[in-house]
mmCIF file of C-alpha atoms and ligand atoms in Angstrom:
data_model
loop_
_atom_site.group_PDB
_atom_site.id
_atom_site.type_symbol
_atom_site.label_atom_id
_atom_site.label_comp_id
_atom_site.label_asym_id
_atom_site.label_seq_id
_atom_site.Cartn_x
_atom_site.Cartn_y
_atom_site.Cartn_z
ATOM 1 C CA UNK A 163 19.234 14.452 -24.206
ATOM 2 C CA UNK A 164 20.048 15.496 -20.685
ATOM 3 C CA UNK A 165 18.469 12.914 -18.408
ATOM 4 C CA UNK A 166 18.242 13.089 -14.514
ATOM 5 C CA UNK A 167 18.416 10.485 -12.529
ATOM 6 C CA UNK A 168 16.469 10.329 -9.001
ATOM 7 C CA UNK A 169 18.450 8.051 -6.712
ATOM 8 C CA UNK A 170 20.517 7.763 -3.222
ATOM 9 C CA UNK A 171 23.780 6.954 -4.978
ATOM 10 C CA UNK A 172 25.679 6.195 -8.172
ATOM 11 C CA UNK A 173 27.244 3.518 -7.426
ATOM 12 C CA UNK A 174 24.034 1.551 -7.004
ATOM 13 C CA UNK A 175 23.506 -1.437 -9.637
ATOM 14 C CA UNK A 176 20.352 -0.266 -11.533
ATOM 15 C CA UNK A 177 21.611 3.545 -11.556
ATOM 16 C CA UNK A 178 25.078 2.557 -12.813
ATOM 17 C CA UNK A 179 23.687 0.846 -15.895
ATOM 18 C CA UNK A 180 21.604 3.389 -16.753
ATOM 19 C CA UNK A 181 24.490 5.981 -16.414
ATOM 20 C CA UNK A 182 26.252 3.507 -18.808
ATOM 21 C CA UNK A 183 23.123 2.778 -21.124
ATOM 22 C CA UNK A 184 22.468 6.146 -21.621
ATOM 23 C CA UNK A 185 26.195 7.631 -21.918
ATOM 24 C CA UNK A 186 26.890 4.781 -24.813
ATOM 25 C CA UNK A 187 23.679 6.354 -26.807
ATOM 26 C CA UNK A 188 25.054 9.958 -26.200
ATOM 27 C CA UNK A 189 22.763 11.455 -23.358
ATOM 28 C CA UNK A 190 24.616 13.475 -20.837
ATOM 29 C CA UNK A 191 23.362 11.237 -17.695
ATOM 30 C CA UNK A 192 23.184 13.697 -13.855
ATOM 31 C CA UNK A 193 22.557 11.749 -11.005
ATOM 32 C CA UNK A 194 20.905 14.196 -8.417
ATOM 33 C CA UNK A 195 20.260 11.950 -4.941
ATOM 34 C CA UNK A 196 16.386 12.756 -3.970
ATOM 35 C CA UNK A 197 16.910 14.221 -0.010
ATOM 36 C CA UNK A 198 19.232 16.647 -1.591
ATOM 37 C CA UNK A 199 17.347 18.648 -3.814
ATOM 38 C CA UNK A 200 15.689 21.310 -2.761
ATOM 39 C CA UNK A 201 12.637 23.627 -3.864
ATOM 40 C CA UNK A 202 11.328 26.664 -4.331
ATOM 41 C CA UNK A 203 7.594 26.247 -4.402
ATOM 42 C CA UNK A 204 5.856 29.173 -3.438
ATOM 43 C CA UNK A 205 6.756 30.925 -7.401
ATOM 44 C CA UNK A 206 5.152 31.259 -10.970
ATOM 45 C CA UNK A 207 8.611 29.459 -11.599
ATOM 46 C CA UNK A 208 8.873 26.224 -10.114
ATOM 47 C CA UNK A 209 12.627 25.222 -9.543
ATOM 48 C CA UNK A 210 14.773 22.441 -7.960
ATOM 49 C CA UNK A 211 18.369 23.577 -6.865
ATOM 50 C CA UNK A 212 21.616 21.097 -5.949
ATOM 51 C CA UNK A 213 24.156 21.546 -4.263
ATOM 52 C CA UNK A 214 23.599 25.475 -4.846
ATOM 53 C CA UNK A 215 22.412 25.274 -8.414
ATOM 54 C CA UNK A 216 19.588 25.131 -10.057
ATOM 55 C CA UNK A 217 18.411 22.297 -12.358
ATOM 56 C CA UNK A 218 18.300 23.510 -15.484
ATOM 57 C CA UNK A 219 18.022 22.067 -19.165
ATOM 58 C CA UNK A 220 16.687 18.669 -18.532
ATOM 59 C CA UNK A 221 14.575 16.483 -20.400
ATOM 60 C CA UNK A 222 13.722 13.385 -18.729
ATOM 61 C CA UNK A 223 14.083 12.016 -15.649
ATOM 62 C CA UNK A 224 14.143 8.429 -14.166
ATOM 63 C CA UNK A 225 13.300 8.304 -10.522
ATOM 64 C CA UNK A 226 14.736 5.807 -9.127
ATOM 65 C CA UNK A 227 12.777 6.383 -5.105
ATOM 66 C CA UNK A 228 13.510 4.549 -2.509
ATOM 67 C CA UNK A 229 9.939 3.167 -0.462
ATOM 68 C CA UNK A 230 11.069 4.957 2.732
ATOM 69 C CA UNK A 231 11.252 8.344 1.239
ATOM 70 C CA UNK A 232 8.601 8.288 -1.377
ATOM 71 C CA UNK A 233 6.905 11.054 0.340
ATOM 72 C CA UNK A 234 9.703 13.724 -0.478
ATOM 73 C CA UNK A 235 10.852 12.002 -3.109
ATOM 74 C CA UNK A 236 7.320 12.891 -4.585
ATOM 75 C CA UNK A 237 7.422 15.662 -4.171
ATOM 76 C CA UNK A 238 10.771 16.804 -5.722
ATOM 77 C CA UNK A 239 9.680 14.493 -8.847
ATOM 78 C CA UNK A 240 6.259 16.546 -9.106
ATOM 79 C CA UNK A 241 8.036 19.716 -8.667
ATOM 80 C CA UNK A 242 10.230 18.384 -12.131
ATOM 81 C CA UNK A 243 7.096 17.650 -13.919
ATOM 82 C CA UNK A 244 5.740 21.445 -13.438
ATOM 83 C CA UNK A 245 9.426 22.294 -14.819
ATOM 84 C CA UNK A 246 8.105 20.065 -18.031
ATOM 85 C CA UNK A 247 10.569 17.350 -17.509
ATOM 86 C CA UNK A 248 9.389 13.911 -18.856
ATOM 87 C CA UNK A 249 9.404 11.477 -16.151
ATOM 88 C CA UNK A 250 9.808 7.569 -17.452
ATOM 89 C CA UNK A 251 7.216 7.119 -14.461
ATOM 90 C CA UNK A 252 4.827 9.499 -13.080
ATOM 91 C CA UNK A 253 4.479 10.891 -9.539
ATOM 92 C CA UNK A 254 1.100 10.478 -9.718
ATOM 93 C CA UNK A 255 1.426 6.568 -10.797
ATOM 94 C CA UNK A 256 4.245 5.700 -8.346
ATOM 95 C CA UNK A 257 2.017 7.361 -5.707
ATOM 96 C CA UNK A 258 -0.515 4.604 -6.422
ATOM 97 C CA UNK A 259 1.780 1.767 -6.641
ATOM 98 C CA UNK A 260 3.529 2.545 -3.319
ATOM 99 C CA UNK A 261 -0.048 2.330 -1.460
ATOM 100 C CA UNK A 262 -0.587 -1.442 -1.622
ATOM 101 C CA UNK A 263 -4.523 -0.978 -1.090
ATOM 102 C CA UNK A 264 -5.114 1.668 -3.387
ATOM 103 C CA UNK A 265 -3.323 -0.290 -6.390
ATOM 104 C CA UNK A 266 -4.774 -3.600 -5.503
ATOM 105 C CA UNK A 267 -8.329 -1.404 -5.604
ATOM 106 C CA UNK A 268 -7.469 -0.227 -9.133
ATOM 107 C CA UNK A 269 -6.248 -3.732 -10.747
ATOM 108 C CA UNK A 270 -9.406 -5.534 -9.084
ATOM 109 C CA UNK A 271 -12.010 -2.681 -10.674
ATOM 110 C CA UNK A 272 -10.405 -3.262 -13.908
ATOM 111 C CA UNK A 273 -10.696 -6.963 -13.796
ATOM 112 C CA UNK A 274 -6.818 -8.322 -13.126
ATOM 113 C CA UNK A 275 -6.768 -11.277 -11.308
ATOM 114 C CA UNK A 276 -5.473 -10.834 -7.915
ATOM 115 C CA UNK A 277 -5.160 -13.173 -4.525
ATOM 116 C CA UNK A 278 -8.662 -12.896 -2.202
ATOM 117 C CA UNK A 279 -7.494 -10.233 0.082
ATOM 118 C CA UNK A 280 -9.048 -9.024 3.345
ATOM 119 C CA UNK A 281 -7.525 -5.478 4.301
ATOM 120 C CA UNK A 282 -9.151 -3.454 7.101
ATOM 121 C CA UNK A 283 -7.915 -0.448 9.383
ATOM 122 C CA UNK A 284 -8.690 -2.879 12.707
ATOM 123 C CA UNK A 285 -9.426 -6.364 11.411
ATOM 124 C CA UNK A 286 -10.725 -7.294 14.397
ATOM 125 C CA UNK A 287 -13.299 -9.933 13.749
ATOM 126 C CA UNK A 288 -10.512 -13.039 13.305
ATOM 127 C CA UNK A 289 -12.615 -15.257 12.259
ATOM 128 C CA UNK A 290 -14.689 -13.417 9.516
ATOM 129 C CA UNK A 291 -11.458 -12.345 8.204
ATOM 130 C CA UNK A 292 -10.099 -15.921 8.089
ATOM 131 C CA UNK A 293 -13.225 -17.115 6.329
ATOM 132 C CA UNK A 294 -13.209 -14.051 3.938
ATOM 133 C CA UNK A 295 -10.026 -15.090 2.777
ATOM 134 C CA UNK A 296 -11.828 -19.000 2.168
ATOM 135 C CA UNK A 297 -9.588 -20.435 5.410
ATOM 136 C CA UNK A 298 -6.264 -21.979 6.056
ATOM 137 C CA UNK A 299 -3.368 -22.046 4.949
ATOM 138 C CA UNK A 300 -3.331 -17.882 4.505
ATOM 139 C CA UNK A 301 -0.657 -15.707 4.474
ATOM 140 C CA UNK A 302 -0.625 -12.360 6.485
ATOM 141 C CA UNK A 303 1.166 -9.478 5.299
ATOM 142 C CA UNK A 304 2.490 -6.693 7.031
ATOM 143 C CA UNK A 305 1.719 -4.184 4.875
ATOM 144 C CA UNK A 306 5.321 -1.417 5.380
ATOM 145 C CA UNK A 307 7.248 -5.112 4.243
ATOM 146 C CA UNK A 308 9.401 -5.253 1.681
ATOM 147 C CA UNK A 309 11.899 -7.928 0.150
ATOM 148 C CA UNK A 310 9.671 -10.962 2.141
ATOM 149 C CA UNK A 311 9.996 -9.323 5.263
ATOM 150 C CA UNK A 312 6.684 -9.146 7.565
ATOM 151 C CA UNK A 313 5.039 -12.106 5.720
ATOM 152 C CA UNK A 314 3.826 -15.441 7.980
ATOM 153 C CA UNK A 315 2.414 -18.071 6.093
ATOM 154 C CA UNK A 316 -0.387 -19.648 8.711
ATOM 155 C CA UNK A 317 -0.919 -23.256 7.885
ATOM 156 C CA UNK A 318 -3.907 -23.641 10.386
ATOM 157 C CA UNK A 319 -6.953 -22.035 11.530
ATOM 158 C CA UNK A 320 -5.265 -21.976 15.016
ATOM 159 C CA UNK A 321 -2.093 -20.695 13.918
ATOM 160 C CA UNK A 322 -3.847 -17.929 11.330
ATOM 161 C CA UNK A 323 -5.816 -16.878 14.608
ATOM 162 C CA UNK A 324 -2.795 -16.607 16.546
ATOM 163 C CA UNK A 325 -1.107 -14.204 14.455
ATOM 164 C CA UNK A 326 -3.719 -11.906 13.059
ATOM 165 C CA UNK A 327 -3.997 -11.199 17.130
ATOM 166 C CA UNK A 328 -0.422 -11.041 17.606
ATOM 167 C CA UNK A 329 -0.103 -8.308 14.645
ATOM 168 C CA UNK A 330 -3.037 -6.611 16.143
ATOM 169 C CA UNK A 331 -2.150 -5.942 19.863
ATOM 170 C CA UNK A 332 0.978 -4.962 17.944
ATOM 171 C CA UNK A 333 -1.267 -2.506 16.040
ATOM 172 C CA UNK A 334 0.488 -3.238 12.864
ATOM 173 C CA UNK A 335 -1.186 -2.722 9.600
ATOM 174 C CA UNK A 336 -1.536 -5.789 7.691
ATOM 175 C CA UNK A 337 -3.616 -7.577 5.496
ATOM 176 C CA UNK A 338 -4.728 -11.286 5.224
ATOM 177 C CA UNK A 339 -4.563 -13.344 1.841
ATOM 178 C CA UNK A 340 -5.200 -16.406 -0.115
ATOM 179 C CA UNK A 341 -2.251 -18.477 0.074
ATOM 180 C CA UNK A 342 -1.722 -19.737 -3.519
ATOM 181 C CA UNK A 343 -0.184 -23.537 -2.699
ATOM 182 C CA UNK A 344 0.038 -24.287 -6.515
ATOM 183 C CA UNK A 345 2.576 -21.605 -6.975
ATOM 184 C CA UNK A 346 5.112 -23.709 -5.632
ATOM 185 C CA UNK A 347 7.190 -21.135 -3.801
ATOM 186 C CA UNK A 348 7.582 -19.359 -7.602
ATOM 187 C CA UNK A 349 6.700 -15.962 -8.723
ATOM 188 C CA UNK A 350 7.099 -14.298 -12.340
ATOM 189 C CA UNK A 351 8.738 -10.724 -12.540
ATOM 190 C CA UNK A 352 7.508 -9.744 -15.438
ATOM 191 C CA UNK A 353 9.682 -6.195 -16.417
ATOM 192 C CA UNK A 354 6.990 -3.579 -18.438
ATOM 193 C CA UNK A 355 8.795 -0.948 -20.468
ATOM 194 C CA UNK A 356 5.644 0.601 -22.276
ATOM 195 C CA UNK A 357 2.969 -1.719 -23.667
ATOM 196 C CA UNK A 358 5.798 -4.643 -23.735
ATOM 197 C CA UNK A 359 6.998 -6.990 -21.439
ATOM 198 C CA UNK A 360 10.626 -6.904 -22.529
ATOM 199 C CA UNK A 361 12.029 -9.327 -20.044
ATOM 200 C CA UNK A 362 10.732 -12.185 -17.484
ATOM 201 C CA UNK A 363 11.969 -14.337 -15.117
ATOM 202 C CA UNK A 364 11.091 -17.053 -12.784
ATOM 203 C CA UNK A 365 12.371 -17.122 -8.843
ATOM 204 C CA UNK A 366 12.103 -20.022 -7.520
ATOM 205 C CA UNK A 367 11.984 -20.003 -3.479
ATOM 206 C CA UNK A 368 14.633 -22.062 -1.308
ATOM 207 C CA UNK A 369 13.349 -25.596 -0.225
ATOM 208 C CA UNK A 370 11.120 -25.264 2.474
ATOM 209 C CA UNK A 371 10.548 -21.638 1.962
ATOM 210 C CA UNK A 372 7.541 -19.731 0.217
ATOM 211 C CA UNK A 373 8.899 -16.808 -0.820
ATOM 212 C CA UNK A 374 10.802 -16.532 -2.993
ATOM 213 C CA UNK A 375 12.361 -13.362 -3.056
ATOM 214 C CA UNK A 376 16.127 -13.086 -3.964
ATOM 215 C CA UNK A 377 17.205 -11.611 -1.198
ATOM 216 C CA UNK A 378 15.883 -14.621 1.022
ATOM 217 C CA UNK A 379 17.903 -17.270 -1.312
ATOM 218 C CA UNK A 380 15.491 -17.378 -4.418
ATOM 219 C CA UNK A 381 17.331 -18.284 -7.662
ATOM 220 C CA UNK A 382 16.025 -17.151 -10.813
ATOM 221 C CA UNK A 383 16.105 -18.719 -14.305
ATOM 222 C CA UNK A 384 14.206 -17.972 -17.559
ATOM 223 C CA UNK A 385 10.787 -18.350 -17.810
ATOM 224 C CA UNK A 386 8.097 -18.478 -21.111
ATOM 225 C CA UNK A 387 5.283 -16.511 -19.987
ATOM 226 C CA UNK A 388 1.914 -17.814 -21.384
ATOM 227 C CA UNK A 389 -0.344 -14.682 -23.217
ATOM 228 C CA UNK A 390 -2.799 -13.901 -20.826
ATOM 229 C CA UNK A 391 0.256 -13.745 -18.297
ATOM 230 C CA UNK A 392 1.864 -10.991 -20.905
ATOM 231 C CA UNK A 393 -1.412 -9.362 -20.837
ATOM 232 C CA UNK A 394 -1.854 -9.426 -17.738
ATOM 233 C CA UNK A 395 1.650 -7.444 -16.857
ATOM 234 C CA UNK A 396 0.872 -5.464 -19.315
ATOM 235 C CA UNK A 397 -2.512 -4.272 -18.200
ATOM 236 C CA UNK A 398 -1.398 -3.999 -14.798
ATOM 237 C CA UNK A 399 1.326 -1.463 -15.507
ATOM 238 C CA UNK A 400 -0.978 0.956 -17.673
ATOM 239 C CA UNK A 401 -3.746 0.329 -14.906
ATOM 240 C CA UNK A 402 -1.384 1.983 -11.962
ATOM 241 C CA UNK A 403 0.214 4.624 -14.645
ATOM 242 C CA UNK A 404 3.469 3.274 -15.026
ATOM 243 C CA UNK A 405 5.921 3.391 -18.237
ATOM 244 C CA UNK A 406 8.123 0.961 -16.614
ATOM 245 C CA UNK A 407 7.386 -1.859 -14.079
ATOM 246 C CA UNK A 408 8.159 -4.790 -12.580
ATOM 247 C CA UNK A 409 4.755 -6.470 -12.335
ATOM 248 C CA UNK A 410 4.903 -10.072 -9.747
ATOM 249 C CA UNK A 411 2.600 -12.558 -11.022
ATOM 250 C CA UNK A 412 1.431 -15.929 -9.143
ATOM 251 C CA UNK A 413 0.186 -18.754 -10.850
ATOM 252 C CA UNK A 414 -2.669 -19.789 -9.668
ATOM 253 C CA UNK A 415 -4.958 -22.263 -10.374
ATOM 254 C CA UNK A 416 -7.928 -19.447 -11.730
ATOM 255 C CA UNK A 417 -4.838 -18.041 -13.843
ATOM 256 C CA UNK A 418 -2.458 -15.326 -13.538
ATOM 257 C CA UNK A 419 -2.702 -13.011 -9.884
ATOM 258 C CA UNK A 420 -0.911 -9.964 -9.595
ATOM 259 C CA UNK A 421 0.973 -9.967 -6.238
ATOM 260 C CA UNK A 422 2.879 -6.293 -7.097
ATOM 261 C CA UNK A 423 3.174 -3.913 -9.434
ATOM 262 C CA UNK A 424 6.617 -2.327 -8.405
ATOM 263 C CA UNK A 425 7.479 1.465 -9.718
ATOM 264 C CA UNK A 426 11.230 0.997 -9.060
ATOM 265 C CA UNK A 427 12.364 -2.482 -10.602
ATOM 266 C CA UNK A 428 15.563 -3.466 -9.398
ATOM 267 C CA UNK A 429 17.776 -4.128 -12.983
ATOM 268 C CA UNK A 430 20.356 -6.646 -11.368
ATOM 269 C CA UNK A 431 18.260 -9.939 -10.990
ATOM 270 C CA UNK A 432 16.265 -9.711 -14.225
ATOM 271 C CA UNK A 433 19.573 -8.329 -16.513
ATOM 272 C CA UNK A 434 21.793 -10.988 -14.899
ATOM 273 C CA UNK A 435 18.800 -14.082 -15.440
ATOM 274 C CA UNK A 436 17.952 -13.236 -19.052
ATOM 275 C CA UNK A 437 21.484 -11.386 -20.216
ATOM 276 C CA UNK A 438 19.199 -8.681 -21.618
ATOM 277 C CA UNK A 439 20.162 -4.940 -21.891
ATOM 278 C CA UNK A 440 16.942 -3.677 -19.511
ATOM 279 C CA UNK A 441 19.153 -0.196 -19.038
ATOM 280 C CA UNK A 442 19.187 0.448 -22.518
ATOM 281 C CA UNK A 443 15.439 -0.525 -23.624
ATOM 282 C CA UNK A 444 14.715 1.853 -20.854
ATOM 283 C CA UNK A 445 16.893 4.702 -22.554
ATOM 284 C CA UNK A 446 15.476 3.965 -26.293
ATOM 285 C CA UNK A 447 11.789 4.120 -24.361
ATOM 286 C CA UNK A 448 12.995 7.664 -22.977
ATOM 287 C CA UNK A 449 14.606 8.450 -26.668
ATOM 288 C CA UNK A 450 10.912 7.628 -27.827
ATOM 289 C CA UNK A 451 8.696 9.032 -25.762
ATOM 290 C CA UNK A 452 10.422 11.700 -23.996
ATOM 291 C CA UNK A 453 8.542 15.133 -24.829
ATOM 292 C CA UNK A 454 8.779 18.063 -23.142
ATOM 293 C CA UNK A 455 5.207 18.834 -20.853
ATOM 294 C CA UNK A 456 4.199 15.580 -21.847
ATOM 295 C CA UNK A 457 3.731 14.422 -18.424
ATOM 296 C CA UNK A 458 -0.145 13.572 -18.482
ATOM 297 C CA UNK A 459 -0.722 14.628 -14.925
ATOM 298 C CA UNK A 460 1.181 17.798 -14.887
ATOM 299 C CA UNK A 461 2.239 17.001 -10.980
ATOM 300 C CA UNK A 462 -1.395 17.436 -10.072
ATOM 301 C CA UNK A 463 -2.894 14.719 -7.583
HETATM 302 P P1 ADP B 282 7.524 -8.285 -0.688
HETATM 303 O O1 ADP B 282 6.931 -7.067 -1.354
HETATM 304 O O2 ADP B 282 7.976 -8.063 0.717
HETATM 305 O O3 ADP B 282 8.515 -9.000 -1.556
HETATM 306 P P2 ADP B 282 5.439 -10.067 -1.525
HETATM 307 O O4 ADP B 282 4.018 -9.828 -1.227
HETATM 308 O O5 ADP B 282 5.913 -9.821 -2.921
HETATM 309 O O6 ADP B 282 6.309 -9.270 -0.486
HETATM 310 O O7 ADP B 282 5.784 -11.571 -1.148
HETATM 311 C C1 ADP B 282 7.089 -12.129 -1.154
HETATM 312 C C2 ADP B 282 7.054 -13.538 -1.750
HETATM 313 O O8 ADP B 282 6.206 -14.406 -0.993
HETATM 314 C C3 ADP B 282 6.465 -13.530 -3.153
HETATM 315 O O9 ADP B 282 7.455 -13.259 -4.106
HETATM 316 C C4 ADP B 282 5.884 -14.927 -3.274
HETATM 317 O O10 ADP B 282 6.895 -15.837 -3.660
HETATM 318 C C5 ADP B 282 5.452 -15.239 -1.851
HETATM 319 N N1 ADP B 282 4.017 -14.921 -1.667
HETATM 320 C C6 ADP B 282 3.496 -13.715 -1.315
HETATM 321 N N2 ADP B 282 2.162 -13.757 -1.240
HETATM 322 C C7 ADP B 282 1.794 -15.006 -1.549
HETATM 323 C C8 ADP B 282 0.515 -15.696 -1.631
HETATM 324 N N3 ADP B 282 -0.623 -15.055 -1.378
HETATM 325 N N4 ADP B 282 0.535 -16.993 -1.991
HETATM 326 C C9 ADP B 282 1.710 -17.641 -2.258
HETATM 327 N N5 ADP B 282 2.920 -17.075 -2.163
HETATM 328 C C10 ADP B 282 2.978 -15.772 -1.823
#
């Protein structure tokens, strides 16, 4: 197969191995980076060109977007699925995953368990908000954070008012949550590659710290999910639309919550904690699946 590959460089850890994964199983693997393609749109023949040439003859692609260009990037994968290239994910589902509120809106209507959130355009009555949320200690969220950046856990009522104020004179968009305490500082990444979860790990947060993202000094080690956390992932991913995901699970004392349900999951952390080869399950799901004008949304929505 010829397989595309949306993503700002080559060299990057995820795109490398799946350059690697799919060159060992024969696929010709083109790396196009997003902000450099460009469209023709207003044709019968939708087309994407590079570097002066047009895209032609592929038969899958793996976006691999970036959160501060999902808009364009989008678009450009939308424009590949009117071209009747299989995308692992869909535009339509990463859309939904990349607005926190609309996901979170999905996964509660369909039952997966999820922290009590308060979200609002201009939270502005403090203390409803506070109560909503069943009181201190709460965690506030700015919502354009990524990798544990933006989040304040508030230990008291005082210091939960305090901030939801701060963030709003700021006029920040953010939204106020549940802090679950019996987590421990852990999260589960659960990784989704079609109705499986093929790999999961535990990250444990720093001492003294709540999140525990890698980036902020979280270490990661194997974990045994239970079945109704497996389920859960699982569910979550077809939920939002996506092929492959990297769902973050809590657990909390009313069972598993869904904290995320990434489109882009990073392959470093989970590849180097469980010495599993994520690149090339992600291939042989391509290999699988991969039909042309399969895409179910057809770039519409
Ligand atoms: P980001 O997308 O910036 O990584 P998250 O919402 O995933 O932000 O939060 C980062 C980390 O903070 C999580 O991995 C988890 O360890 C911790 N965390 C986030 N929300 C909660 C919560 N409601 N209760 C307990 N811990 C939380």
């Amino acid at each position: 197969m010829n397989i595309a590959i949306l993503s700002r460089s080559q060299k990057l850890y995820s795109t490398s191995r799946l350059i690697e994964a799919g060159e060992q199983r024969g696929h010709t693997m083109q790396v196009y980076d997003t902000l450099k393609c460009y469209m023709d749109i207003a044709t019968m023949r939708p087309g994407i060109s590079y570097k002066g040439e047009r895209i032609t003859g592929t038969n899958a692609v793996i976006p691999r977007i970036g959160a501060s260009i999902t808009l364009y990037g989008l678009a450009v994968l939308r424009q590949l699925e009117m071209m009747g290239v299989f995308p692992l994910n869909e535009s339509v589902a990463i859309g939904r995953s990349r607005d926190k509120l609309r996901a979170s809106q999905l996964l509660a209507r369909k039952g997966i368990g999820l922290p009590v959130t308060a979200f609002g355009a201009g939270l502005d009555d403090t203390a409803d908000i506070i109560k909503l949320v069943g009181g201190a200690p709460l965690v506030i969220k700015l919502l354009e954070g990524t990798q544990g950046r933006g989040i304040v856990l508030a230990e008291t009522q005082k210091a939960a008012e305090s901030v939801i104020d701060a963030f709003r004179e700021l006029r920040a968009n953010f939204m106020v949550q549940e802090f679950i305490e019996e987590a421990g500082g852990a999260d589960i990444r659960c990784l989704v590659v079609g109705d499986k979860v093929v790999a999961a790990m535990k990250r444990q947060a720093r001492e003294g710290e709540f999140r525990s993202n890698l980036h902020r000094g979280g270490t990661a080690s194997l974990v045994k999910l239970t079945p109704e956390e497996r389920l859960t992932a699982v569910r979550a991913a077809k939920i939002v639309g996506l092929n492959v995901a990297g769902v973050d699970v809590l657990r909390s004392n009313h069972g598993p919550v869904v904290l995320e349900v990434n489109s882009s999951p990073g392959l470093k952390g989970i590849e180097e904690a469980t010495g599993k080869d994520i690149a090339g399950v992600i291939i042989e799901f391509l290999e699988k699946n991969a039909v042309p004008n399969k895409t179910k949304t057809r770039g519409k929505g």
